[in-house]
Every structure is written in C-alpha cells, then in structure tokens.
XYZ file of C-alpha atoms in Angstrom:
664
model
C 64.871 -165.164 -127.229
C 66.560 -162.399 -129.203
C 64.232 -159.498 -130.042
C 65.714 -156.994 -132.470
C 64.280 -153.742 -133.811
C 63.340 -154.510 -137.413
C 61.127 -151.534 -138.311
C 63.987 -149.045 -138.235
C 64.070 -145.420 -139.278
C 64.490 -144.890 -143.006
C 66.746 -141.916 -142.390
C 70.268 -141.645 -141.004
C 69.095 -139.759 -137.955
C 69.357 -140.042 -134.174
C 66.579 -142.613 -134.079
C 68.379 -144.859 -136.616
C 71.601 -144.538 -134.638
C 69.969 -145.439 -131.321
C 68.097 -148.372 -132.889
C 71.293 -149.702 -134.493
C 73.253 -149.379 -131.245
C 70.410 -151.078 -129.402
C 70.435 -154.015 -131.856
C 74.233 -154.462 -131.608
C 74.054 -154.374 -127.818
C 71.333 -157.032 -127.799
C 73.312 -159.251 -130.200
C 76.478 -158.857 -128.108
C 74.597 -159.612 -124.905
C 72.926 -162.660 -126.464
C 76.243 -163.990 -127.846
C 78.029 -163.484 -124.519
C 75.211 -165.267 -122.724
C 75.578 -168.331 -124.970
C 79.369 -168.312 -124.521
C 79.030 -167.999 -120.735
C 76.656 -170.950 -120.662
C 79.075 -173.095 -122.694
C 81.999 -172.222 -120.392
C 79.842 -172.890 -117.351
C 78.779 -176.246 -118.770
C 82.353 -177.260 -119.599
C 84.091 -176.098 -116.428
C 81.696 -175.462 -113.528
C 78.604 -177.548 -114.206
C 80.120 -180.845 -113.084
C 76.708 -182.471 -112.547
C 75.182 -181.633 -115.895
C 74.138 -185.232 -116.634
C 72.713 -188.069 -114.573
C 73.555 -191.772 -114.575
C 70.514 -192.667 -116.706
C 72.239 -191.007 -119.670
C 75.372 -193.225 -119.442
C 75.404 -196.790 -120.827
C 77.383 -199.555 -119.110
C 77.736 -202.959 -120.829
C 74.198 -204.023 -121.712
C 72.517 -201.685 -119.222
C 72.702 -198.107 -117.921
C 74.908 -196.801 -115.143
C 72.023 -196.042 -112.767
C 70.787 -199.648 -112.899
C 74.314 -200.998 -112.365
C 74.799 -198.742 -109.300
C 71.506 -199.909 -107.787
C 72.599 -203.501 -108.337
C 75.987 -202.964 -106.637
C 74.472 -201.059 -103.691
C 72.052 -203.896 -102.993
C 74.913 -206.362 -103.278
C 76.964 -204.421 -100.683
C 73.969 -204.023 -98.405
C 73.432 -207.768 -98.481
C 77.050 -208.370 -97.452
C 77.132 -205.743 -94.676
C 73.791 -206.188 -92.974
C 73.334 -209.364 -90.998
C 76.913 -210.715 -91.244
C 77.315 -210.602 -87.460
C 75.116 -209.495 -84.581
C 77.110 -206.594 -83.177
C 77.010 -204.322 -86.285
C 80.809 -204.159 -86.612
C 80.748 -204.454 -90.383
C 78.052 -201.791 -90.683
C 80.058 -199.276 -88.613
C 83.151 -200.062 -90.655
C 81.201 -199.389 -93.848
C 79.905 -196.064 -92.451
C 83.496 -194.719 -92.239
C 83.443 -194.207 -96.054
C 82.404 -190.672 -96.967
C 80.072 -189.495 -99.743
C 83.036 -188.806 -102.006
C 84.491 -192.295 -101.439
C 87.191 -191.209 -98.948
C 87.948 -193.818 -96.219
C 88.195 -192.251 -92.745
C 89.897 -193.905 -89.779
C 86.999 -193.248 -87.410
C 83.282 -192.588 -87.983
C 83.257 -189.189 -86.189
C 85.925 -187.899 -88.573
C 83.814 -188.860 -91.574
C 80.714 -187.155 -90.047
C 82.653 -183.962 -89.254
C 83.968 -183.759 -92.835
C 80.580 -184.354 -94.453
C 78.748 -181.851 -92.232
C 81.427 -179.220 -92.902
C 80.762 -179.699 -96.619
C 77.008 -179.292 -95.997
C 77.533 -175.986 -94.156
C 79.771 -174.760 -96.975
C 77.082 -175.585 -99.543
C 74.409 -173.799 -97.452
C 76.535 -170.646 -97.264
C 77.203 -170.835 -101.014
C 73.467 -171.086 -101.769
C 72.673 -168.174 -99.427
C 75.276 -166.036 -101.186
C 73.780 -166.937 -104.544
C 70.245 -166.071 -103.468
C 71.529 -162.913 -101.755
C 68.814 -162.460 -99.168
C 70.556 -159.967 -96.908
C 69.243 -158.596 -93.629
C 70.831 -155.236 -92.841
C 71.005 -156.360 -89.202
C 74.121 -158.368 -90.026
C 75.971 -155.018 -90.190
C 74.692 -154.039 -86.705
C 73.580 -150.579 -87.940
C 72.478 -147.699 -85.730
C 68.668 -147.706 -85.630
C 68.174 -144.377 -83.870
C 68.731 -142.171 -86.936
C 71.804 -140.482 -85.464
C 74.656 -142.231 -87.299
C 74.993 -142.555 -91.075
C 74.369 -146.146 -92.212
C 74.427 -145.572 -95.975
C 77.759 -147.412 -96.432
C 76.227 -150.551 -94.926
C 73.171 -150.396 -97.174
C 75.300 -149.680 -100.234
C 77.562 -152.649 -99.448
C 74.522 -154.905 -99.213
C 73.184 -153.573 -102.532
C 76.605 -154.161 -104.125
C 76.668 -157.762 -102.874
C 73.236 -158.360 -104.375
C 74.425 -156.834 -107.634
C 77.551 -159.021 -107.686
C 75.401 -162.128 -107.269
C 72.970 -161.156 -109.996
C 69.819 -160.672 -107.898
C 68.488 -160.631 -104.370
C 66.517 -158.989 -101.599
C 67.598 -156.500 -98.946
C 65.590 -156.635 -95.705
C 65.497 -153.537 -93.474
C 63.836 -154.155 -90.067
C 62.029 -151.547 -87.966
C 64.079 -148.546 -86.886
C 65.370 -145.161 -88.050
C 68.322 -145.184 -90.477
C 70.227 -142.012 -91.360
C 71.193 -141.873 -95.056
C 74.202 -139.699 -95.865
C 74.493 -140.163 -99.640
C 72.641 -141.319 -102.736
C 72.222 -145.118 -102.686
C 72.792 -146.914 -105.991
C 70.392 -149.778 -106.548
C 70.995 -152.213 -109.379
C 68.866 -154.474 -111.543
C 67.019 -157.512 -110.139
C 66.903 -156.083 -106.616
C 64.097 -155.917 -104.074
C 64.223 -153.657 -101.017
C 61.791 -154.858 -98.341
C 61.350 -152.574 -95.360
C 59.340 -153.150 -92.217
C 56.367 -150.812 -92.055
C 58.094 -149.154 -89.084
C 61.421 -148.755 -90.892
C 62.285 -145.133 -91.735
C 65.114 -143.926 -93.947
C 66.001 -140.365 -92.892
C 67.724 -137.906 -95.232
C 71.095 -136.987 -93.747
C 72.645 -134.923 -96.558
C 71.650 -132.426 -99.268
C 70.108 -134.997 -101.647
C 67.717 -137.953 -101.767
C 67.787 -141.710 -101.343
C 67.944 -144.056 -104.377
C 68.973 -144.049 -108.024
C 68.868 -147.060 -110.354
C 72.505 -147.287 -111.357
C 75.375 -144.809 -111.092
C 75.262 -141.459 -112.846
C 77.844 -142.603 -115.410
C 75.441 -145.228 -116.772
C 74.747 -144.694 -120.478
C 71.742 -146.587 -121.820
C 69.209 -146.140 -124.610
C 65.484 -146.862 -124.486
C 64.475 -149.146 -121.627
C 67.729 -151.119 -121.484
C 68.958 -149.720 -118.181
C 68.822 -151.221 -114.713
C 65.298 -152.506 -114.163
C 63.352 -155.210 -112.376
C 63.633 -153.229 -109.138
C 61.036 -153.381 -106.372
C 60.459 -151.333 -103.220
C 58.129 -152.718 -100.550
C 57.081 -151.067 -97.283
C 58.812 -148.525 -95.084
C 59.152 -144.734 -95.194
C 61.437 -142.388 -97.094
C 61.537 -139.233 -94.975
C 63.139 -136.010 -96.235
C 63.766 -135.057 -92.610
C 62.450 -131.518 -92.855
C 62.622 -131.308 -89.073
C 66.429 -131.181 -89.374
C 66.751 -129.047 -92.515
C 68.971 -126.586 -90.649
C 71.411 -129.430 -89.997
C 71.123 -131.073 -93.427
C 70.604 -128.021 -95.617
C 68.973 -128.201 -99.060
C 66.496 -126.315 -101.233
C 65.409 -129.248 -103.423
C 65.715 -133.025 -103.625
C 64.563 -135.976 -105.699
C 63.883 -138.839 -103.317
C 64.148 -141.553 -105.986
C 65.634 -141.064 -109.465
C 64.773 -143.603 -112.184
C 66.258 -143.656 -115.683
C 66.171 -145.826 -118.822
C 64.630 -149.025 -117.400
C 61.533 -151.198 -117.111
C 59.605 -153.160 -114.500
C 59.955 -151.010 -111.381
C 57.385 -151.140 -108.578
C 56.593 -149.355 -105.317
C 54.233 -151.162 -102.973
C 53.056 -149.768 -99.628
C 55.876 -147.191 -99.499
C 55.446 -143.909 -97.608
C 57.069 -140.718 -98.900
C 57.188 -137.963 -96.270
C 57.836 -134.203 -96.497
C 59.200 -133.722 -100.007
C 61.345 -130.610 -100.526
C 60.704 -128.736 -103.804
C 61.127 -131.425 -106.475
C 59.914 -135.041 -106.767
C 59.299 -138.072 -104.597
C 59.931 -140.190 -107.692
C 61.505 -138.699 -110.812
C 60.828 -141.272 -113.566
C 62.658 -140.676 -116.861
C 62.183 -143.115 -119.733
C 60.615 -145.932 -117.670
C 58.331 -148.663 -118.995
C 56.066 -150.710 -116.718
C 56.212 -148.495 -113.636
C 53.741 -149.253 -110.830
C 52.772 -147.518 -107.585
C 50.323 -149.469 -105.426
C 48.958 -148.521 -102.005
C 51.620 -145.855 -101.407
C 51.295 -142.700 -99.296
C 52.688 -139.316 -100.326
C 52.379 -136.714 -97.594
C 53.867 -133.277 -97.024
C 55.521 -130.840 -99.419
C 57.279 -127.489 -99.258
C 58.526 -125.495 -102.238
C 61.859 -123.878 -101.352
C 63.037 -123.622 -104.981
C 60.284 -121.342 -106.282
C 59.440 -123.507 -109.300
C 55.817 -124.198 -110.215
C 54.034 -127.400 -111.168
C 56.542 -129.719 -109.434
C 55.150 -133.237 -109.114
C 55.270 -135.840 -106.364
C 55.491 -138.400 -109.182
C 57.040 -136.992 -112.342
C 56.449 -139.080 -115.457
C 58.823 -137.696 -118.070
C 60.944 -138.344 -121.135
C 64.698 -138.856 -120.798
C 66.111 -135.423 -121.641
C 69.098 -133.332 -120.636
C 66.744 -130.792 -119.023
C 64.980 -133.519 -117.068
C 67.944 -135.410 -115.650
C 71.719 -135.111 -115.403
C 74.341 -137.802 -115.790
C 75.866 -139.607 -118.728
C 72.710 -141.322 -119.987
C 71.754 -140.908 -123.638
C 69.209 -138.093 -123.947
C 67.138 -139.855 -126.603
C 63.765 -138.611 -125.372
C 62.618 -142.075 -124.273
C 59.107 -141.579 -122.825
C 57.458 -143.306 -119.897
C 54.982 -146.003 -120.885
C 52.668 -148.387 -119.067
C 52.524 -146.437 -115.814
C 50.017 -147.342 -113.113
C 49.276 -145.348 -109.958
C 46.551 -147.025 -107.940
C 45.155 -146.938 -104.416
C 47.603 -144.229 -103.314
C 47.058 -141.171 -101.098
C 48.448 -137.666 -101.679
C 47.927 -135.281 -98.758
C 49.329 -132.946 -96.099
C 51.680 -134.261 -93.453
C 51.596 -133.349 -89.782
C 53.920 -130.364 -90.427
C 53.777 -129.503 -94.160
C 51.104 -128.706 -96.745
C 50.108 -130.926 -99.638
C 51.762 -131.026 -103.077
C 51.747 -128.544 -105.937
C 51.088 -131.449 -108.345
C 50.568 -135.071 -107.380
C 51.078 -136.857 -110.730
C 52.195 -135.364 -114.036
C 55.005 -133.694 -115.971
C 55.954 -130.251 -117.225
C 58.483 -130.966 -119.982
C 58.289 -132.908 -123.236
C 59.987 -133.567 -126.604
C 58.600 -132.912 -130.084
C 56.924 -135.983 -131.650
C 57.378 -138.051 -128.468
C 54.445 -138.891 -126.166
C 53.981 -140.509 -122.764
C 51.658 -143.481 -123.275
C 49.337 -145.821 -121.396
C 48.979 -144.053 -118.055
C 46.461 -145.303 -115.479
C 45.498 -143.322 -112.367
C 42.969 -145.461 -110.515
C 41.425 -145.458 -107.047
C 43.611 -142.757 -105.499
C 42.825 -139.982 -103.023
C 44.102 -136.439 -103.628
C 43.690 -133.886 -100.846
C 44.449 -130.144 -100.726
C 46.610 -130.118 -103.880
C 47.748 -126.526 -104.430
C 47.965 -126.445 -108.251
C 46.747 -129.548 -110.145
C 46.292 -133.035 -108.724
C 46.824 -134.842 -112.044
C 48.504 -132.936 -114.867
C 48.946 -134.911 -118.112
C 51.272 -133.045 -120.438
C 50.991 -134.461 -123.952
C 49.946 -137.976 -122.899
C 48.298 -140.621 -125.066
C 45.777 -143.164 -123.781
C 45.220 -142.004 -120.224
C 42.657 -143.415 -117.799
C 41.777 -141.405 -114.685
C 39.088 -143.414 -112.929
C 37.536 -143.944 -109.501
C 39.643 -141.312 -107.747
C 38.643 -138.895 -105.004
C 39.731 -135.256 -105.397
C 39.175 -133.252 -102.204
C 39.755 -129.519 -101.804
C 42.157 -129.365 -104.754
C 42.764 -126.100 -106.627
C 42.444 -128.053 -109.880
C 41.544 -131.724 -110.085
C 42.664 -132.827 -113.563
C 44.445 -130.328 -115.812
C 45.345 -131.595 -119.312
C 48.038 -129.352 -120.809
C 49.612 -129.134 -124.271
C 52.869 -127.890 -125.794
C 53.000 -124.412 -127.322
C 54.965 -123.787 -130.512
C 57.530 -121.607 -128.734
C 57.931 -123.855 -125.688
C 61.181 -125.694 -124.969
C 59.030 -128.811 -125.080
C 58.522 -128.163 -128.807
C 62.237 -128.887 -129.400
C 63.265 -132.256 -130.848
C 65.680 -134.694 -129.146
C 68.627 -132.684 -130.465
C 67.287 -129.435 -128.994
C 66.264 -128.009 -132.373
C 63.019 -125.956 -132.177
C 60.149 -127.361 -134.235
C 57.887 -124.318 -134.030
C 54.915 -126.693 -133.812
C 52.450 -127.108 -130.950
C 51.378 -130.626 -129.948
C 48.707 -132.109 -127.698
C 47.701 -135.459 -126.277
C 44.717 -137.648 -127.056
C 42.567 -140.466 -125.712
C 41.602 -139.391 -122.190
C 39.006 -141.239 -120.116
C 38.017 -139.392 -116.918
C 35.355 -141.584 -115.380
C 33.668 -142.297 -112.041
C 35.647 -139.776 -110.007
C 34.461 -137.402 -107.297
C 35.601 -133.768 -107.239
C 34.802 -132.122 -103.920
C 35.283 -128.439 -103.059
C 37.593 -127.718 -105.988
C 38.808 -124.114 -105.985
C 39.321 -123.342 -109.687
C 38.303 -126.330 -111.860
C 37.391 -129.959 -111.499
C 38.530 -130.938 -115.008
C 40.235 -128.542 -117.431
C 41.677 -129.234 -120.887
C 43.851 -126.897 -122.968
C 44.864 -127.361 -126.605
C 47.234 -125.023 -128.460
C 47.388 -122.985 -131.666
C 50.593 -121.370 -132.949
C 51.222 -119.607 -136.274
C 48.110 -121.196 -137.730
C 49.110 -124.723 -136.632
C 46.415 -126.430 -134.569
C 47.071 -128.835 -131.713
C 43.675 -129.728 -130.229
C 43.385 -132.210 -127.412
C 41.472 -135.115 -128.951
C 39.177 -137.897 -127.834
C 38.117 -136.910 -124.322
C 35.440 -138.593 -122.256
C 34.328 -137.065 -118.968
C 31.586 -139.393 -117.761
C 29.837 -140.458 -114.568
C 31.699 -138.051 -112.298
C 30.477 -136.101 -109.261
C 31.418 -132.425 -109.013
C 30.248 -131.185 -105.642
C 31.191 -128.048 -103.740
C 29.838 -126.272 -100.708
C 30.376 -122.820 -102.281
C 29.035 -121.721 -105.661
C 31.021 -118.477 -105.646
C 34.176 -120.266 -106.898
C 35.060 -123.094 -109.217
C 34.038 -124.300 -112.655
C 33.338 -128.018 -112.893
C 34.477 -128.610 -116.502
C 36.461 -126.282 -118.786
C 37.419 -127.297 -122.350
C 39.620 -125.181 -124.642
C 40.446 -126.161 -128.218
C 39.302 -129.781 -128.086
C 38.129 -132.184 -130.762
C 35.739 -135.029 -129.977
C 34.752 -134.368 -126.377
C 32.025 -136.259 -124.540
C 30.673 -134.836 -121.271
C 28.022 -137.275 -120.172
C 26.138 -138.498 -117.097
C 27.896 -136.163 -114.669
C 26.413 -134.572 -111.550
C 27.460 -130.970 -110.983
C 26.247 -129.247 -107.832
C 27.175 -125.872 -106.352
C 29.700 -124.199 -108.651
C 30.415 -120.807 -110.152
C 29.818 -122.357 -113.578
C 28.935 -125.869 -114.683
C 30.484 -126.461 -118.131
C 32.446 -123.924 -120.190
C 34.111 -124.512 -123.547
C 35.596 -122.523 -126.450
C 37.243 -123.300 -129.759
C 35.868 -126.863 -129.642
C 34.449 -129.141 -132.326
C 32.491 -132.386 -132.124
C 31.079 -131.664 -128.686
C 28.595 -133.922 -126.913
C 27.098 -132.666 -123.625
C 24.511 -135.258 -122.632
C 22.427 -136.387 -119.679
C 24.151 -134.240 -117.078
C 22.469 -132.998 -113.915
C 23.586 -129.434 -113.216
C 22.279 -127.892 -110.014
C 22.613 -124.618 -108.112
C 25.098 -122.756 -110.297
C 26.184 -119.149 -109.717
C 26.292 -118.195 -113.429
C 25.527 -120.533 -116.385
C 24.928 -124.261 -116.355
C 26.401 -124.669 -119.866
C 28.388 -121.796 -121.381
C 29.746 -121.612 -124.913
C 32.527 -119.000 -124.887
C 33.536 -117.094 -128.050
C 36.542 -118.765 -129.679
C 39.786 -116.737 -129.755
C 41.312 -118.995 -132.443
C 41.565 -118.676 -136.221
C 40.766 -121.022 -139.066
C 38.890 -124.233 -138.408
C 38.630 -123.558 -134.660
C 37.400 -119.970 -135.020
C 33.897 -121.223 -134.237
C 32.532 -123.955 -132.020
C 31.253 -126.584 -134.441
C 29.103 -129.684 -134.276
C 27.780 -128.958 -130.797
C 25.254 -131.380 -129.326
C 23.618 -130.373 -126.038
C 21.132 -133.130 -125.321
C 18.905 -134.355 -122.480
C 20.458 -132.322 -119.680
C 18.658 -131.171 -116.539
C 19.742 -127.712 -115.425
C 18.225 -126.569 -112.158
C 18.707 -123.132 -110.580
C 21.277 -120.874 -112.243
C 22.160 -117.259 -111.493
C 22.241 -116.387 -115.210
C 21.133 -118.297 -118.318
C 20.623 -121.991 -117.948
C 22.236 -122.818 -121.324
C 24.138 -120.164 -123.309
C 25.355 -121.021 -126.832
C 27.064 -118.423 -129.040
C 29.115 -118.325 -132.243
C 28.343 -121.981 -132.950
C 27.541 -123.769 -136.197
C 26.065 -127.152 -137.078
C 24.710 -127.452 -133.576
C 21.752 -129.028 -131.845
C 20.127 -128.148 -128.526
C 17.532 -130.810 -127.840
C 15.443 -132.274 -125.049
C 16.924 -130.228 -122.202
C 15.007 -129.100 -119.131
C 15.931 -125.803 -117.502
C 14.248 -124.751 -114.282
C 14.758 -121.608 -112.199
C 17.275 -119.722 -114.336
C 18.245 -116.065 -113.743
C 17.882 -116.244 -109.968
C 20.398 -113.374 -109.562
C 18.393 -110.971 -111.780
C 20.441 -108.007 -110.541
C 22.102 -106.174 -113.475
C 19.139 -105.428 -115.723
C 20.098 -107.873 -118.471
C 17.380 -110.234 -119.531
C 18.211 -113.881 -119.092
C 16.332 -117.132 -119.151
C 16.341 -120.798 -119.957
C 18.257 -121.059 -123.256
C 20.028 -118.123 -124.883
C 21.424 -118.379 -128.446
C 23.648 -115.810 -130.155
C 25.027 -116.126 -133.722
C 23.778 -119.677 -134.004
C 24.296 -120.967 -137.546
C 22.716 -124.129 -138.977
C 21.094 -126.495 -136.541
C 18.049 -127.154 -134.432
C 16.610 -126.170 -131.062
C 13.871 -128.645 -130.225
C 11.962 -130.429 -127.459
C 13.382 -128.268 -124.667
C 11.408 -127.078 -121.636
C 12.070 -124.066 -119.433
C 10.366 -123.115 -116.144
C 10.829 -120.520 -113.416
C 9.506 -117.189 -112.175
C 12.710 -115.117 -112.522
C 13.466 -115.769 -116.162
C 12.836 -113.191 -118.901
C 12.262 -115.848 -121.546
C 12.174 -119.570 -122.097
C 14.281 -119.369 -125.286
C 15.893 -116.318 -126.838
C 17.803 -116.323 -130.140
C 19.752 -113.428 -131.728
C 21.577 -113.542 -135.055
C 20.100 -116.946 -135.892
C 20.847 -118.496 -139.295
C 19.430 -121.538 -141.014
C 17.935 -122.941 -137.805
C 14.739 -124.743 -136.888
C 13.061 -124.124 -133.505
C 10.456 -126.785 -132.824
C 8.245 -128.199 -130.059
C 9.777 -126.325 -127.131
C 7.675 -125.937 -124.014
C 7.495 -124.887 -120.405
C 6.493 -121.360 -119.469
C 7.371 -117.895 -120.766
C 8.170 -116.620 -124.231
C 10.259 -117.775 -127.178
C 11.847 -114.871 -129.061
C 13.840 -115.496 -132.225
C 15.636 -112.940 -134.447
C 17.295 -114.333 -137.540
C 17.468 -114.769 -141.292
C 14.687 -115.972 -143.571
C 15.879 -119.561 -143.260
C 15.321 -119.618 -139.515
C 11.892 -121.053 -138.704
C 9.793 -121.794 -135.703
C 8.496 -124.995 -137.173
C 9.692 -128.361 -138.333
C 11.658 -130.069 -141.068
C 9.717 -131.197 -144.128
C 10.274 -132.386 -147.711
C 9.228 -130.372 -150.779
C 7.513 -131.685 -153.897
C 10.994 -131.811 -155.412
C 12.247 -134.078 -152.585
C 14.370 -131.368 -151.007
C 14.631 -130.926 -147.229
C 12.842 -127.715 -146.255
C 11.578 -126.040 -143.096
C 7.890 -125.581 -142.497
C 6.815 -122.557 -140.478
C 4.207 -123.221 -137.791
C 4.010 -119.688 -136.408
C 1.558 -117.024 -137.517
C 4.354 -115.005 -139.134
C 7.727 -115.953 -140.605
C 9.788 -114.465 -137.821
C 9.097 -112.698 -134.578
C 11.191 -109.615 -133.868
C 11.248 -108.860 -130.165
C 10.983 -105.318 -128.789
C 14.212 -103.364 -128.511
C 14.584 -103.724 -124.699
C 15.156 -107.405 -125.271
C 18.202 -106.680 -127.432
C 20.302 -105.827 -124.384
C 23.671 -107.534 -124.460
C 23.774 -110.909 -122.711
C 26.600 -111.784 -120.390
C-alpha cells in the first residue's frame, strides 16, 4: 500500500521540500516494485499457474493428467512378474528426459535437488560465521568475514547472521543493512580492535529523510566490548559502539555492552520504533571530558549529532522503549554519566513516546534518565540505586544551540517538554535529587515543563545530610502524590510553579523542610507560585519547618499532619509545623501539628485575603495579615456574597516582636 504525506507544509520551506522528496521517493519505489513484479512474472516465475487453471477439451488439464497417469500405471504394473516394465518406466526423469540406465536418472534428479536446496539457502541467507573459519581467540581481525556475510545478506534482501561462542576482534566499523538479524551466542564477544566502534546501519554516504533509511534490524545476544584492557594497543578517546540513523524498527534483545569509552553505547538519531529489552550496560570512562554523555542517546538527526551525508532534517526519535535493562559498573570501570537521555535538540522538534520501564540504574554519576524536551514520557517501575540524580528533566534555553532551527538559525525561544509520568519507582541513596524538573524563561518568553505526575514512588536514603527527593522549577500542572520520602536533606522543593498538587505523601525524617516553597526568580506569570494545593500529607520529624509556603497566591493548605518539626532548634529562629509568608488568597484549614520542639503549630506573616479554620494539635497559631485575613470560616452575607466570619476574640492576633525573626 502506498502511503503519501498529504498534510504538507503550506510554506515553501525545508519541511515542504523534505515531504515532497519523500513522496516522490515513495512513488518511485512503488512503481519500480510493480515493474519488478511484472518482469519477474513474465521471465522468472515459470510456475505462476497450476493445471487447474488450464482447460483441455471438455475438462481441465489437471483432470486429464490424472487420467493419463492412471492409464500408464495400469499398463506398467502387473504386465509381467519380474518388474521389467516398471524399471524401464523409472528411467524417465521428472522433466521427461529418457535415461539409458536408472542410476543415471537418479543421479541427475538428486543433483537438481541439491542445487535447489543451495538456491533456497542463499535466498534465506542464514549464515553461520563459522563457514569462514574465523579466529575465535580475539587476536586476529575478523571484521572482513563478518562484513562479507552482512553484504551477502544484503544482496539477498534479508537474512540472519549467526555468531557462535568465542572472542572476535573487530578492526573496522561494520555496515549492517536493512532486514538483517545478528544472533550471537551469549558467550560470543566482539572486541574493539581499532579506534572506533562496531556497527552502523548503512554506509556514511547514505542520504535519507525521516525514517526511510535502513531499518528492520535486530541484535540478539552476545557482548560488544570496547576492550578497555587493550586501550594502549587500540588507542582512542571516544567511541560510539552502535550508530543508528534515519530508520525504524530496530531492536536489541539480551545484548551486553561493556566498558564504553566517553560517548555512547547506542547513538540513535532519527529512529522510530526502537526497543531495548533485557540488555546490560556496564562500565564507562570519560576520556573526552564532555558532560552528560549517555549510554543510550535518543536524539534528533542533526549535523552536530552525527556526521555523514544524511539529510540533517531534525528527524526526532519516536516510540522508544527501554525495558528490563541494567546500567551499572563493570569489573574495572565505573558506571555511566547518563544512562538514557539526550543533550541536544532542534527548535519546534520533540522526541516523543519514550518508555523507560522495569530497569535498574546503579551508581550513575550525573543523571540516570535525562529527558531533554521530550513529549509523552513514561518512567515506571525502575530501581535507581546510589545515583547522583535519578530523573532529571531538562529544557532548552533561548540562547542554547538547541534553540536553533533545522537550518541552524537561532530562534531565541526557550522550549520544554510535557506529559511526564514518573510512577512506581524506587530511588535509593540518591546524592543530589531523586526527581528534578527544570523549565526555562528567556527574554520574557516562558517555557514551563507541563503535565508532570510523580506518584507512588519510594525515595529512601540512609543519610539525611544530602539529597532532595523532588525538586520542581518552573512547572505547570504538577502532581506529587502518594510518595514515600524517608531520610533526605529536604523532601519536596519547588519554585516558579503553577497548578501544584502535593497530596497524600508520607515524608519522614528530613534534615530541613518536608515541603518547601522557594521564592520564584522569574518574572511575569511565573513570578509567584500560584494555585498551590498541599493536601492530606503526613510530615513526621523535620529539622526545620514541616511545611513552608511563601510568596504564593490562590493556595490551599488543608488536612495535613505535622509531627516533631524543628528538631534541630539550633540557630535561634522560631520554626514549627506550618509556616506561611506572603500568602495571598486561599485557605489554611483542618491541619494538625504536634511536637515538643516546635515554636508554633501555624505561623503566618504577610497574610492577605486568607481564611484559617479548624486547625488543631498542640501549640499556638499566630497570624499577621490584612483585614481580610480571618481565623474563622467562609460564610454568605445577606446580599448573597461570600464572606469570612471571624471566630476569634479579636480580628487579628499580632504576635510579639521576637516571633518576627526571619525564617529560613
């Protein structure tokens, strides 16, 4: 079926050009396919029809042949007792040739059978590298043998290369073509024997758009080893083990990547439907000095991202799945700077539909998963152990190279991703953050990260002197719900955020604050934290305030329980259960605070248009604010207007001056 791009750009730009070229290429390919089939049918497909389709007299040819065969059988069998006639009849071959003796006929027919078997095997192209008798000790370069096998598969249209157990030295980049599977024994090891990596899908002179390159490629089993033990012999400062470009449907199953040097195990550029399943990534050393280099890089096809003759049209990666994989140290090298992510992008182009499910990340030195302007990302059921940062969601600044369009022209506009689900993961002994999210603002242009859900995760550390569980910066529509946070420097910190929901979290044994609302550094709409909802959380044992909300408007702090806040109590500042500073328009209700070290249950300074109602526990509630701030409840006037009803003996309570000490 011919699928053409019909919703084309309405401008004569690079997108219109690439879409037009893509359509012409598809039409040409489709037309050539039809012509090839017609030629094949006319010249090569000699058995295109069967005898049922041919009429003969008043019947069909198949019925006439059956009749004649039975007639001959009746004449041959039983004519005499010694079978002479039957042997004579057997001298006639399948093609009708009469042979002088029976053995000659059998030899000819069996030779034809062997020829057909070899022809079928060539067509299927199932090649075992053993037929080349390669060195399996890892001492002699065997890359020419493997490349010849890959070329044979390519010439026949498709096939599988089998590599048995052994060590195979690879002395050059291997070019793998479309419709190819490489199956390696689990004890097969490809060893780097030159200054580069192992595979690339198609030669560097390939020039494709979109996902039209060499795809349908599958790797199963075996190990790709960068051979760091022999780096003095095979010198390099950086390699890409596998380079992928402009293609779709590429899979890695049960493949082991060992001791990456500086760059990427897999460098995916403009790939759709890319899958990693049950793979192991172990060992990394950074000899190039670059930061945020990924074991798996998921990037757009750009000149900065990849060399060669391919069209730098900014094609993004889509439909990527990394599941049940392990990222860790090797026996001789540390773990990775970044396990999965990217560090370069293109203006108005987004990576889409990324799934990171059921993986284990250990000892990652920068960020285990780093989405950089991704859309629709699911990070679920993973285990993050001893990582510096677990998940770090980054955005493009207005002056970044990633803000340039496909032609390299600066846009001057920041951009961020959206739709992130971070669910059911465990973050253990993280050093800086478990989950962190960073939007961007540039020259008054806002690029908040949107639609984030961080739910049902465990954040557990054995040291509450380091690490913040969740950090959100310039986000819109964030849900932090049903998480368990134990032993951390801080539980949840956010700034410059709107539409915030922090609900039903259990936050325990925190060095500073359980929930901390930082002052926004941004201008305009994000100059204040807005529409904050802190609901039904249990905060137990904090060194400073349990919940600290400042410079927030249209916000609600309801039904939280804070026990044992201010356990540090060392610098003279008064702290307690819930502290509010410059809180404008909202409600603080149904909260409870307990503990012997706290200076107050609830303390509010600079309060505006706020109702404080039905809060309990132990200790005092001290509120300083405008005339429209009430300790009371909402009511309706005789004129049907919403009003606040004061339930305290006086309109406002002004606390003694010692309580006005600056909170921190």
